[in-house]
């Protein structure tokens, strides 16, 4: 993700917002690349933890779908681990809010970490399981386009089935782990990965 951001903003991001920032995991990665960095979440508890992690970022406790924020326009918005959890109407409201906050030509980097079209979800459905995942690759592209965004590119994460089982063992940091994860970047495979990252632009 940072490589993508450097390509988009070789001199650094002028104004950056982490939407639904939680405890600041993504903020701590992208914030140092920005001249002005903001984090937004509705949870004051989460924001308190994020402030400790990212002291140079300005954090806001607010609901951007219901309140007007005085930070627009921003050049880059990230939104991770939000759209996979949200209901469809909230997804649309969130994208409308992000659209309003972005300047024309600005970028959104977001993910769907609960891809309903992943290999794993498909196998679970074939076993007769009822899944909570409702958003797949096509659905994500559709809501982005409906909100007025142009989808620039997407890439998958974790195509191989047992990725999650190795997280705690440090396997993901190994050379073999890197090789297996690189499979997710093969063109056309993103729609089958459990996690998909999208780069979109406000025209």
mmCIF file with all atom_site columns, C-alpha atoms in Angstrom:
data_model
loop_
_atom_site.group_PDB
_atom_site.id
_atom_site.type_symbol
_atom_site.label_atom_id
_atom_site.label_alt_id
_atom_site.label_comp_id
_atom_site.label_asym_id
_atom_site.label_entity_id
_atom_site.label_seq_id
_atom_site.pdbx_PDB_ins_code
_atom_site.Cartn_x
_atom_site.Cartn_y
_atom_site.Cartn_z
_atom_site.occupancy
_atom_site.B_iso_or_equiv
_atom_site.pdbx_formal_charge
_atom_site.auth_seq_id
_atom_site.auth_comp_id
_atom_site.auth_asym_id
_atom_site.auth_atom_id
_atom_site.pdbx_PDB_model_num
ATOM 1   C CA . UNK A 1 1   ? 0.000   0.000   0.000   1.00 0.00 ? 1   UNK A CA 1
ATOM 2   C CA . UNK A 1 2   ? 2.775   2.453   0.847   1.00 0.00 ? 2   UNK A CA 1
ATOM 3   C CA . UNK A 1 3   ? 4.366   1.858   -2.572  1.00 0.00 ? 3   UNK A CA 1
ATOM 4   C CA . UNK A 1 4   ? 1.065   2.773   -4.207  1.00 0.00 ? 4   UNK A CA 1
ATOM 5   C CA . UNK A 1 5   ? 0.794   5.935   -2.112  1.00 0.00 ? 5   UNK A CA 1
ATOM 6   C CA . UNK A 1 6   ? 4.336   7.017   -3.009  1.00 0.00 ? 6   UNK A CA 1
ATOM 7   C CA . UNK A 1 7   ? 3.520   6.553   -6.696  1.00 0.00 ? 7   UNK A CA 1
ATOM 8   C CA . UNK A 1 8   ? 0.390   8.679   -6.331  1.00 0.00 ? 8   UNK A CA 1
ATOM 9   C CA . UNK A 1 9   ? 2.036   11.299  -4.118  1.00 0.00 ? 9   UNK A CA 1
ATOM 10  C CA . UNK A 1 10  ? 5.816   11.312  -4.719  1.00 0.00 ? 10  UNK A CA 1
ATOM 11  C CA . UNK A 1 11  ? 6.170   14.456  -2.585  1.00 0.00 ? 11  UNK A CA 1
ATOM 12  C CA . UNK A 1 12  ? 3.958   13.139  0.189   1.00 0.00 ? 12  UNK A CA 1
ATOM 13  C CA . UNK A 1 13  ? 0.200   13.319  0.755   1.00 0.00 ? 13  UNK A CA 1
ATOM 14  C CA . UNK A 1 14  ? -0.914  16.920  1.387   1.00 0.00 ? 14  UNK A CA 1
ATOM 15  C CA . UNK A 1 15  ? -4.009  15.998  3.462   1.00 0.00 ? 15  UNK A CA 1
ATOM 16  C CA . UNK A 1 16  ? -4.886  12.458  4.543   1.00 0.00 ? 16  UNK A CA 1
ATOM 17  C CA . UNK A 1 17  ? -7.882  10.939  6.364   1.00 0.00 ? 17  UNK A CA 1
ATOM 18  C CA . UNK A 1 18  ? -8.173  7.457   7.836   1.00 0.00 ? 18  UNK A CA 1
ATOM 19  C CA . UNK A 1 19  ? -11.926 6.765   7.811   1.00 0.00 ? 19  UNK A CA 1
ATOM 20  C CA . UNK A 1 20  ? -13.178 4.468   10.599  1.00 0.00 ? 20  UNK A CA 1
ATOM 21  C CA . UNK A 1 21  ? -9.605  4.442   11.885  1.00 0.00 ? 21  UNK A CA 1
ATOM 22  C CA . UNK A 1 22  ? -10.216 2.293   14.971  1.00 0.00 ? 22  UNK A CA 1
ATOM 23  C CA . UNK A 1 23  ? -7.060  2.064   17.062  1.00 0.00 ? 23  UNK A CA 1
ATOM 24  C CA . UNK A 1 24  ? -4.931  3.648   14.329  1.00 0.00 ? 24  UNK A CA 1
ATOM 25  C CA . UNK A 1 25  ? -3.370  0.580   12.715  1.00 0.00 ? 25  UNK A CA 1
ATOM 26  C CA . UNK A 1 26  ? -3.533  2.027   9.188   1.00 0.00 ? 26  UNK A CA 1
ATOM 27  C CA . UNK A 1 27  ? -3.123  5.607   10.427  1.00 0.00 ? 27  UNK A CA 1
ATOM 28  C CA . UNK A 1 28  ? 0.260   4.700   11.895  1.00 0.00 ? 28  UNK A CA 1
ATOM 29  C CA . UNK A 1 29  ? 1.424   3.442   8.485   1.00 0.00 ? 29  UNK A CA 1
ATOM 30  C CA . UNK A 1 30  ? 0.069   6.168   6.213   1.00 0.00 ? 30  UNK A CA 1
ATOM 31  C CA . UNK A 1 31  ? 0.091   9.147   8.585   1.00 0.00 ? 31  UNK A CA 1
ATOM 32  C CA . UNK A 1 32  ? 3.894   9.617   8.433   1.00 0.00 ? 32  UNK A CA 1
ATOM 33  C CA . UNK A 1 33  ? 3.605   9.969   4.638   1.00 0.00 ? 33  UNK A CA 1
ATOM 34  C CA . UNK A 1 34  ? 1.251   12.958  4.949   1.00 0.00 ? 34  UNK A CA 1
ATOM 35  C CA . UNK A 1 35  ? 1.751   16.633  5.670   1.00 0.00 ? 35  UNK A CA 1
ATOM 36  C CA . UNK A 1 36  ? -1.593  16.719  7.502   1.00 0.00 ? 36  UNK A CA 1
ATOM 37  C CA . UNK A 1 37  ? -3.063  13.527  8.922   1.00 0.00 ? 37  UNK A CA 1
ATOM 38  C CA . UNK A 1 38  ? -6.560  12.957  10.328  1.00 0.00 ? 38  UNK A CA 1
ATOM 39  C CA . UNK A 1 39  ? -8.246  9.941   11.875  1.00 0.00 ? 39  UNK A CA 1
ATOM 40  C CA . UNK A 1 40  ? -12.014 9.532   12.187  1.00 0.00 ? 40  UNK A CA 1
ATOM 41  C CA . UNK A 1 41  ? -14.058 7.056   14.200  1.00 0.00 ? 41  UNK A CA 1
ATOM 42  C CA . UNK A 1 42  ? -17.333 7.000   16.139  1.00 0.00 ? 42  UNK A CA 1
ATOM 43  C CA . UNK A 1 43  ? -15.711 5.181   19.078  1.00 0.00 ? 43  UNK A CA 1
ATOM 44  C CA . UNK A 1 44  ? -14.066 7.442   21.638  1.00 0.00 ? 44  UNK A CA 1
ATOM 45  C CA . UNK A 1 45  ? -12.380 4.415   23.215  1.00 0.00 ? 45  UNK A CA 1
ATOM 46  C CA . UNK A 1 46  ? -10.754 3.499   19.906  1.00 0.00 ? 46  UNK A CA 1
ATOM 47  C CA . UNK A 1 47  ? -9.685  7.088   19.302  1.00 0.00 ? 47  UNK A CA 1
ATOM 48  C CA . UNK A 1 48  ? -8.006  7.270   22.718  1.00 0.00 ? 48  UNK A CA 1
ATOM 49  C CA . UNK A 1 49  ? -5.835  4.288   21.777  1.00 0.00 ? 49  UNK A CA 1
ATOM 50  C CA . UNK A 1 50  ? -5.149  5.709   18.316  1.00 0.00 ? 50  UNK A CA 1
ATOM 51  C CA . UNK A 1 51  ? -3.962  9.017   19.786  1.00 0.00 ? 51  UNK A CA 1
ATOM 52  C CA . UNK A 1 52  ? -1.370  7.177   21.864  1.00 0.00 ? 52  UNK A CA 1
ATOM 53  C CA . UNK A 1 53  ? -0.125  5.369   18.770  1.00 0.00 ? 53  UNK A CA 1
ATOM 54  C CA . UNK A 1 54  ? -0.157  8.373   16.409  1.00 0.00 ? 54  UNK A CA 1
ATOM 55  C CA . UNK A 1 55  ? 0.527   11.594  18.355  1.00 0.00 ? 55  UNK A CA 1
ATOM 56  C CA . UNK A 1 56  ? 1.084   13.657  15.196  1.00 0.00 ? 56  UNK A CA 1
ATOM 57  C CA . UNK A 1 57  ? -2.372  12.861  13.802  1.00 0.00 ? 57  UNK A CA 1
ATOM 58  C CA . UNK A 1 58  ? -5.497  14.899  14.554  1.00 0.00 ? 58  UNK A CA 1
ATOM 59  C CA . UNK A 1 59  ? -8.267  12.519  15.617  1.00 0.00 ? 59  UNK A CA 1
ATOM 60  C CA . UNK A 1 60  ? -11.985 13.232  15.466  1.00 0.00 ? 60  UNK A CA 1
ATOM 61  C CA . UNK A 1 61  ? -14.809 11.377  17.221  1.00 0.00 ? 61  UNK A CA 1
ATOM 62  C CA . UNK A 1 62  ? -17.772 11.776  14.877  1.00 0.00 ? 62  UNK A CA 1
ATOM 63  C CA . UNK A 1 63  ? -20.152 10.043  12.476  1.00 0.00 ? 63  UNK A CA 1
ATOM 64  C CA . UNK A 1 64  ? -19.288 11.385  9.035   1.00 0.00 ? 64  UNK A CA 1
ATOM 65  C CA . UNK A 1 65  ? -22.538 10.001  7.614   1.00 0.00 ? 65  UNK A CA 1
ATOM 66  C CA . UNK A 1 66  ? -24.525 12.267  9.960   1.00 0.00 ? 66  UNK A CA 1
ATOM 67  C CA . UNK A 1 67  ? -22.204 15.187  10.735  1.00 0.00 ? 67  UNK A CA 1
ATOM 68  C CA . UNK A 1 68  ? -20.377 17.698  8.590   1.00 0.00 ? 68  UNK A CA 1
ATOM 69  C CA . UNK A 1 69  ? -16.619 17.668  9.136   1.00 0.00 ? 69  UNK A CA 1
ATOM 70  C CA . UNK A 1 70  ? -14.495 20.774  8.740   1.00 0.00 ? 70  UNK A CA 1
ATOM 71  C CA . UNK A 1 71  ? -11.462 18.970  7.336   1.00 0.00 ? 71  UNK A CA 1
ATOM 72  C CA . UNK A 1 72  ? -12.415 18.807  3.649   1.00 0.00 ? 72  UNK A CA 1
ATOM 73  C CA . UNK A 1 73  ? -10.990 18.636  1.129   1.00 0.00 ? 73  UNK A CA 1
ATOM 74  C CA . UNK A 1 74  ? -8.517  15.814  1.660   1.00 0.00 ? 74  UNK A CA 1
ATOM 75  C CA . UNK A 1 75  ? -6.315  14.206  -0.989  1.00 0.00 ? 75  UNK A CA 1
ATOM 76  C CA . UNK A 1 76  ? -6.348  10.614  0.244   1.00 0.00 ? 76  UNK A CA 1
ATOM 77  C CA . UNK A 1 77  ? -8.770  8.537   2.309   1.00 0.00 ? 77  UNK A CA 1
ATOM 78  C CA . UNK A 1 78  ? -8.123  5.036   3.604   1.00 0.00 ? 78  UNK A CA 1
ATOM 79  C CA . UNK A 1 79  ? -10.947 2.836   4.899   1.00 0.00 ? 79  UNK A CA 1
ATOM 80  C CA . UNK A 1 80  ? -9.952  -0.608  6.159   1.00 0.00 ? 80  UNK A CA 1
ATOM 81  C CA . UNK A 1 81  ? -11.991 -3.301  7.903   1.00 0.00 ? 81  UNK A CA 1
ATOM 82  C CA . UNK A 1 82  ? -15.153 -1.234  7.578   1.00 0.00 ? 82  UNK A CA 1
ATOM 83  C CA . UNK A 1 83  ? -17.033 -2.168  4.415   1.00 0.00 ? 83  UNK A CA 1
ATOM 84  C CA . UNK A 1 84  ? -16.898 -5.902  5.058   1.00 0.00 ? 84  UNK A CA 1
ATOM 85  C CA . UNK A 1 85  ? -18.612 -5.393  8.418   1.00 0.00 ? 85  UNK A CA 1
ATOM 86  C CA . UNK A 1 86  ? -21.160 -2.702  7.460   1.00 0.00 ? 86  UNK A CA 1
ATOM 87  C CA . UNK A 1 87  ? -24.688 -3.185  6.173   1.00 0.00 ? 87  UNK A CA 1
ATOM 88  C CA . UNK A 1 88  ? -25.353 -2.163  2.567   1.00 0.00 ? 88  UNK A CA 1
ATOM 89  C CA . UNK A 1 89  ? -27.082 1.139   3.362   1.00 0.00 ? 89  UNK A CA 1
ATOM 90  C CA . UNK A 1 90  ? -24.273 2.184   5.692   1.00 0.00 ? 90  UNK A CA 1
ATOM 91  C CA . UNK A 1 91  ? -21.731 1.293   3.012   1.00 0.00 ? 91  UNK A CA 1
ATOM 92  C CA . UNK A 1 92  ? -23.451 3.645   0.593   1.00 0.00 ? 92  UNK A CA 1
ATOM 93  C CA . UNK A 1 93  ? -23.736 6.408   3.194   1.00 0.00 ? 93  UNK A CA 1
ATOM 94  C CA . UNK A 1 94  ? -20.054 6.049   4.072   1.00 0.00 ? 94  UNK A CA 1
ATOM 95  C CA . UNK A 1 95  ? -18.971 6.271   0.431   1.00 0.00 ? 95  UNK A CA 1
ATOM 96  C CA . UNK A 1 96  ? -21.139 9.369   -0.032  1.00 0.00 ? 96  UNK A CA 1
ATOM 97  C CA . UNK A 1 97  ? -19.455 10.958  2.999   1.00 0.00 ? 97  UNK A CA 1
ATOM 98  C CA . UNK A 1 98  ? -15.993 10.043  1.713   1.00 0.00 ? 98  UNK A CA 1
ATOM 99  C CA . UNK A 1 99  ? -16.872 11.469  -1.704  1.00 0.00 ? 99  UNK A CA 1
ATOM 100 C CA . UNK A 1 100 ? -17.804 14.776  -0.062  1.00 0.00 ? 100 UNK A CA 1
ATOM 101 C CA . UNK A 1 101 ? -14.558 14.884  1.923   1.00 0.00 ? 101 UNK A CA 1
ATOM 102 C CA . UNK A 1 102 ? -12.281 14.128  -1.042  1.00 0.00 ? 102 UNK A CA 1
ATOM 103 C CA . UNK A 1 103 ? -11.074 16.808  -3.415  1.00 0.00 ? 103 UNK A CA 1
ATOM 104 C CA . UNK A 1 104 ? -11.670 16.220  -7.154  1.00 0.00 ? 104 UNK A CA 1
ATOM 105 C CA . UNK A 1 105 ? -8.918  13.884  -8.304  1.00 0.00 ? 105 UNK A CA 1
ATOM 106 C CA . UNK A 1 106 ? -8.434  12.545  -4.773  1.00 0.00 ? 106 UNK A CA 1
ATOM 107 C CA . UNK A 1 107 ? -8.007  8.852   -4.003  1.00 0.00 ? 107 UNK A CA 1
ATOM 108 C CA . UNK A 1 108 ? -9.695  6.250   -1.820  1.00 0.00 ? 108 UNK A CA 1
ATOM 109 C CA . UNK A 1 109 ? -7.852  3.100   -0.754  1.00 0.00 ? 109 UNK A CA 1
ATOM 110 C CA . UNK A 1 110 ? -10.224 0.641   0.928   1.00 0.00 ? 110 UNK A CA 1
ATOM 111 C CA . UNK A 1 111 ? -10.609 -3.052  1.495   1.00 0.00 ? 111 UNK A CA 1
ATOM 112 C CA . UNK A 1 112 ? -13.284 -5.699  1.725   1.00 0.00 ? 112 UNK A CA 1
ATOM 113 C CA . UNK A 1 113 ? -11.814 -8.066  4.294   1.00 0.00 ? 113 UNK A CA 1
ATOM 114 C CA . UNK A 1 114 ? -14.864 -10.356 4.223   1.00 0.00 ? 114 UNK A CA 1
ATOM 115 C CA . UNK A 1 115 ? -15.121 -11.140 0.533   1.00 0.00 ? 115 UNK A CA 1
ATOM 116 C CA . UNK A 1 116 ? -18.217 -13.294 0.049   1.00 0.00 ? 116 UNK A CA 1
ATOM 117 C CA . UNK A 1 117 ? -16.793 -14.600 -3.227  1.00 0.00 ? 117 UNK A CA 1
ATOM 118 C CA . UNK A 1 118 ? -13.584 -16.009 -1.759  1.00 0.00 ? 118 UNK A CA 1
ATOM 119 C CA . UNK A 1 119 ? -12.640 -19.648 -2.261  1.00 0.00 ? 119 UNK A CA 1
ATOM 120 C CA . UNK A 1 120 ? -13.084 -20.262 1.441   1.00 0.00 ? 120 UNK A CA 1
ATOM 121 C CA . UNK A 1 121 ? -16.604 -18.775 1.514   1.00 0.00 ? 121 UNK A CA 1
ATOM 122 C CA . UNK A 1 122 ? -17.558 -20.732 -1.595  1.00 0.00 ? 122 UNK A CA 1
ATOM 123 C CA . UNK A 1 123 ? -16.451 -24.012 0.006   1.00 0.00 ? 123 UNK A CA 1
ATOM 124 C CA . UNK A 1 124 ? -18.344 -23.168 3.190   1.00 0.00 ? 124 UNK A CA 1
ATOM 125 C CA . UNK A 1 125 ? -21.524 -22.479 1.207   1.00 0.00 ? 125 UNK A CA 1
ATOM 126 C CA . UNK A 1 126 ? -21.121 -25.805 -0.585  1.00 0.00 ? 126 UNK A CA 1
ATOM 127 C CA . UNK A 1 127 ? -21.029 -27.438 2.856   1.00 0.00 ? 127 UNK A CA 1
ATOM 128 C CA . UNK A 1 128 ? -24.370 -25.809 3.625   1.00 0.00 ? 128 UNK A CA 1
ATOM 129 C CA . UNK A 1 129 ? -23.073 -23.201 6.069   1.00 0.00 ? 129 UNK A CA 1
ATOM 130 C CA . UNK A 1 130 ? -24.854 -19.866 6.515   1.00 0.00 ? 130 UNK A CA 1
ATOM 131 C CA . UNK A 1 131 ? -22.373 -17.014 6.119   1.00 0.00 ? 131 UNK A CA 1
ATOM 132 C CA . UNK A 1 132 ? -22.398 -13.457 7.429   1.00 0.00 ? 132 UNK A CA 1
ATOM 133 C CA . UNK A 1 133 ? -20.346 -12.213 4.471   1.00 0.00 ? 133 UNK A CA 1
ATOM 134 C CA . UNK A 1 134 ? -22.557 -10.370 1.961   1.00 0.00 ? 134 UNK A CA 1
ATOM 135 C CA . UNK A 1 135 ? -20.169 -8.283  -0.151  1.00 0.00 ? 135 UNK A CA 1
ATOM 136 C CA . UNK A 1 136 ? -18.167 -9.788  -3.010  1.00 0.00 ? 136 UNK A CA 1
ATOM 137 C CA . UNK A 1 137 ? -15.798 -8.333  -5.609  1.00 0.00 ? 137 UNK A CA 1
ATOM 138 C CA . UNK A 1 138 ? -18.521 -7.367  -8.071  1.00 0.00 ? 138 UNK A CA 1
ATOM 139 C CA . UNK A 1 139 ? -20.667 -5.838  -5.334  1.00 0.00 ? 139 UNK A CA 1
ATOM 140 C CA . UNK A 1 140 ? -17.770 -3.727  -4.075  1.00 0.00 ? 140 UNK A CA 1
ATOM 141 C CA . UNK A 1 141 ? -17.037 -2.409  -7.559  1.00 0.00 ? 141 UNK A CA 1
ATOM 142 C CA . UNK A 1 142 ? -20.732 -1.611  -8.034  1.00 0.00 ? 142 UNK A CA 1
ATOM 143 C CA . UNK A 1 143 ? -21.113 0.436   -4.844  1.00 0.00 ? 143 UNK A CA 1
ATOM 144 C CA . UNK A 1 144 ? -17.925 2.344   -5.652  1.00 0.00 ? 144 UNK A CA 1
ATOM 145 C CA . UNK A 1 145 ? -19.177 3.189   -9.137  1.00 0.00 ? 145 UNK A CA 1
ATOM 146 C CA . UNK A 1 146 ? -22.654 4.047   -7.836  1.00 0.00 ? 146 UNK A CA 1
ATOM 147 C CA . UNK A 1 147 ? -21.006 6.535   -5.456  1.00 0.00 ? 147 UNK A CA 1
ATOM 148 C CA . UNK A 1 148 ? -19.248 8.176   -8.410  1.00 0.00 ? 148 UNK A CA 1
ATOM 149 C CA . UNK A 1 149 ? -15.792 6.651   -7.983  1.00 0.00 ? 149 UNK A CA 1
ATOM 150 C CA . UNK A 1 150 ? -13.589 5.319   -10.753 1.00 0.00 ? 150 UNK A CA 1
ATOM 151 C CA . UNK A 1 151 ? -11.985 2.006   -9.774  1.00 0.00 ? 151 UNK A CA 1
ATOM 152 C CA . UNK A 1 152 ? -8.308  2.210   -10.746 1.00 0.00 ? 152 UNK A CA 1
ATOM 153 C CA . UNK A 1 153 ? -7.126  -1.214  -9.627  1.00 0.00 ? 153 UNK A CA 1
ATOM 154 C CA . UNK A 1 154 ? -7.563  -3.945  -7.061  1.00 0.00 ? 154 UNK A CA 1
ATOM 155 C CA . UNK A 1 155 ? -5.438  -6.705  -5.624  1.00 0.00 ? 155 UNK A CA 1
ATOM 156 C CA . UNK A 1 156 ? -6.076  -9.662  -3.380  1.00 0.00 ? 156 UNK A CA 1
ATOM 157 C CA . UNK A 1 157 ? -4.603  -10.761 -0.074  1.00 0.00 ? 157 UNK A CA 1
ATOM 158 C CA . UNK A 1 158 ? -4.456  -14.309 1.288   1.00 0.00 ? 158 UNK A CA 1
ATOM 159 C CA . UNK A 1 159 ? -5.630  -16.398 -1.678  1.00 0.00 ? 159 UNK A CA 1
ATOM 160 C CA . UNK A 1 160 ? -4.220  -19.584 -0.217  1.00 0.00 ? 160 UNK A CA 1
ATOM 161 C CA . UNK A 1 161 ? -6.794  -21.153 2.065   1.00 0.00 ? 161 UNK A CA 1
ATOM 162 C CA . UNK A 1 162 ? -4.957  -21.650 5.325   1.00 0.00 ? 162 UNK A CA 1
ATOM 163 C CA . UNK A 1 163 ? -3.328  -18.232 5.613   1.00 0.00 ? 163 UNK A CA 1
ATOM 164 C CA . UNK A 1 164 ? -5.190  -17.293 8.808   1.00 0.00 ? 164 UNK A CA 1
ATOM 165 C CA . UNK A 1 165 ? -4.051  -20.452 10.592  1.00 0.00 ? 165 UNK A CA 1
ATOM 166 C CA . UNK A 1 166 ? -0.401  -19.401 10.272  1.00 0.00 ? 166 UNK A CA 1
ATOM 167 C CA . UNK A 1 167 ? -0.696  -15.807 11.487  1.00 0.00 ? 167 UNK A CA 1
ATOM 168 C CA . UNK A 1 168 ? 0.244   -16.446 15.115  1.00 0.00 ? 168 UNK A CA 1
ATOM 169 C CA . UNK A 1 169 ? 3.124   -18.748 14.247  1.00 0.00 ? 169 UNK A CA 1
ATOM 170 C CA . UNK A 1 170 ? 5.147   -16.125 12.394  1.00 0.00 ? 170 UNK A CA 1
ATOM 171 C CA . UNK A 1 171 ? 4.882   -18.126 9.172   1.00 0.00 ? 171 UNK A CA 1
ATOM 172 C CA . UNK A 1 172 ? 3.612   -15.090 7.260   1.00 0.00 ? 172 UNK A CA 1
ATOM 173 C CA . UNK A 1 173 ? 6.973   -13.379 7.754   1.00 0.00 ? 173 UNK A CA 1
ATOM 174 C CA . UNK A 1 174 ? 8.865   -16.285 6.202   1.00 0.00 ? 174 UNK A CA 1
ATOM 175 C CA . UNK A 1 175 ? 10.112  -16.516 2.627   1.00 0.00 ? 175 UNK A CA 1
ATOM 176 C CA . UNK A 1 176 ? 7.600   -19.261 1.819   1.00 0.00 ? 176 UNK A CA 1
ATOM 177 C CA . UNK A 1 177 ? 4.823   -17.122 3.286   1.00 0.00 ? 177 UNK A CA 1
ATOM 178 C CA . UNK A 1 178 ? 5.839   -14.270 0.971   1.00 0.00 ? 178 UNK A CA 1
ATOM 179 C CA . UNK A 1 179 ? 5.816   -16.595 -2.035  1.00 0.00 ? 179 UNK A CA 1
ATOM 180 C CA . UNK A 1 180 ? 2.379   -17.973 -1.203  1.00 0.00 ? 180 UNK A CA 1
ATOM 181 C CA . UNK A 1 181 ? 0.929   -14.515 -0.630  1.00 0.00 ? 181 UNK A CA 1
ATOM 182 C CA . UNK A 1 182 ? 2.316   -13.311 -3.970  1.00 0.00 ? 182 UNK A CA 1
ATOM 183 C CA . UNK A 1 183 ? -0.152  -15.686 -5.660  1.00 0.00 ? 183 UNK A CA 1
ATOM 184 C CA . UNK A 1 184 ? -2.901  -13.297 -4.535  1.00 0.00 ? 184 UNK A CA 1
ATOM 185 C CA . UNK A 1 185 ? -1.438  -10.565 -6.765  1.00 0.00 ? 185 UNK A CA 1
ATOM 186 C CA . UNK A 1 186 ? -1.877  -12.560 -9.985  1.00 0.00 ? 186 UNK A CA 1
ATOM 187 C CA . UNK A 1 187 ? -4.296  -10.726 -12.282 1.00 0.00 ? 187 UNK A CA 1
ATOM 188 C CA . UNK A 1 188 ? -7.860  -12.028 -11.972 1.00 0.00 ? 188 UNK A CA 1
ATOM 189 C CA . UNK A 1 189 ? -7.363  -13.793 -8.643  1.00 0.00 ? 189 UNK A CA 1
ATOM 190 C CA . UNK A 1 190 ? -8.380  -10.857 -6.427  1.00 0.00 ? 190 UNK A CA 1
ATOM 191 C CA . UNK A 1 191 ? -12.081 -11.697 -6.669  1.00 0.00 ? 191 UNK A CA 1
ATOM 192 C CA . UNK A 1 192 ? -11.411 -15.099 -5.073  1.00 0.00 ? 192 UNK A CA 1
ATOM 193 C CA . UNK A 1 193 ? -9.258  -13.844 -2.176  1.00 0.00 ? 193 UNK A CA 1
ATOM 194 C CA . UNK A 1 194 ? -10.633 -13.423 1.359   1.00 0.00 ? 194 UNK A CA 1
ATOM 195 C CA . UNK A 1 195 ? -9.404  -9.813  1.417   1.00 0.00 ? 195 UNK A CA 1
ATOM 196 C CA . UNK A 1 196 ? -9.449  -7.385  -1.527  1.00 0.00 ? 196 UNK A CA 1
ATOM 197 C CA . UNK A 1 197 ? -7.858  -3.930  -1.596  1.00 0.00 ? 197 UNK A CA 1
ATOM 198 C CA . UNK A 1 198 ? -9.285  -1.329  -3.986  1.00 0.00 ? 198 UNK A CA 1
ATOM 199 C CA . UNK A 1 199 ? -7.790  1.899   -5.300  1.00 0.00 ? 199 UNK A CA 1
ATOM 200 C CA . UNK A 1 200 ? -10.488 4.307   -6.493  1.00 0.00 ? 200 UNK A CA 1
ATOM 201 C CA . UNK A 1 201 ? -10.485 7.938   -7.582  1.00 0.00 ? 201 UNK A CA 1
ATOM 202 C CA . UNK A 1 202 ? -12.965 10.796  -7.405  1.00 0.00 ? 202 UNK A CA 1
ATOM 203 C CA . UNK A 1 203 ? -12.997 12.216  -10.962 1.00 0.00 ? 203 UNK A CA 1
#
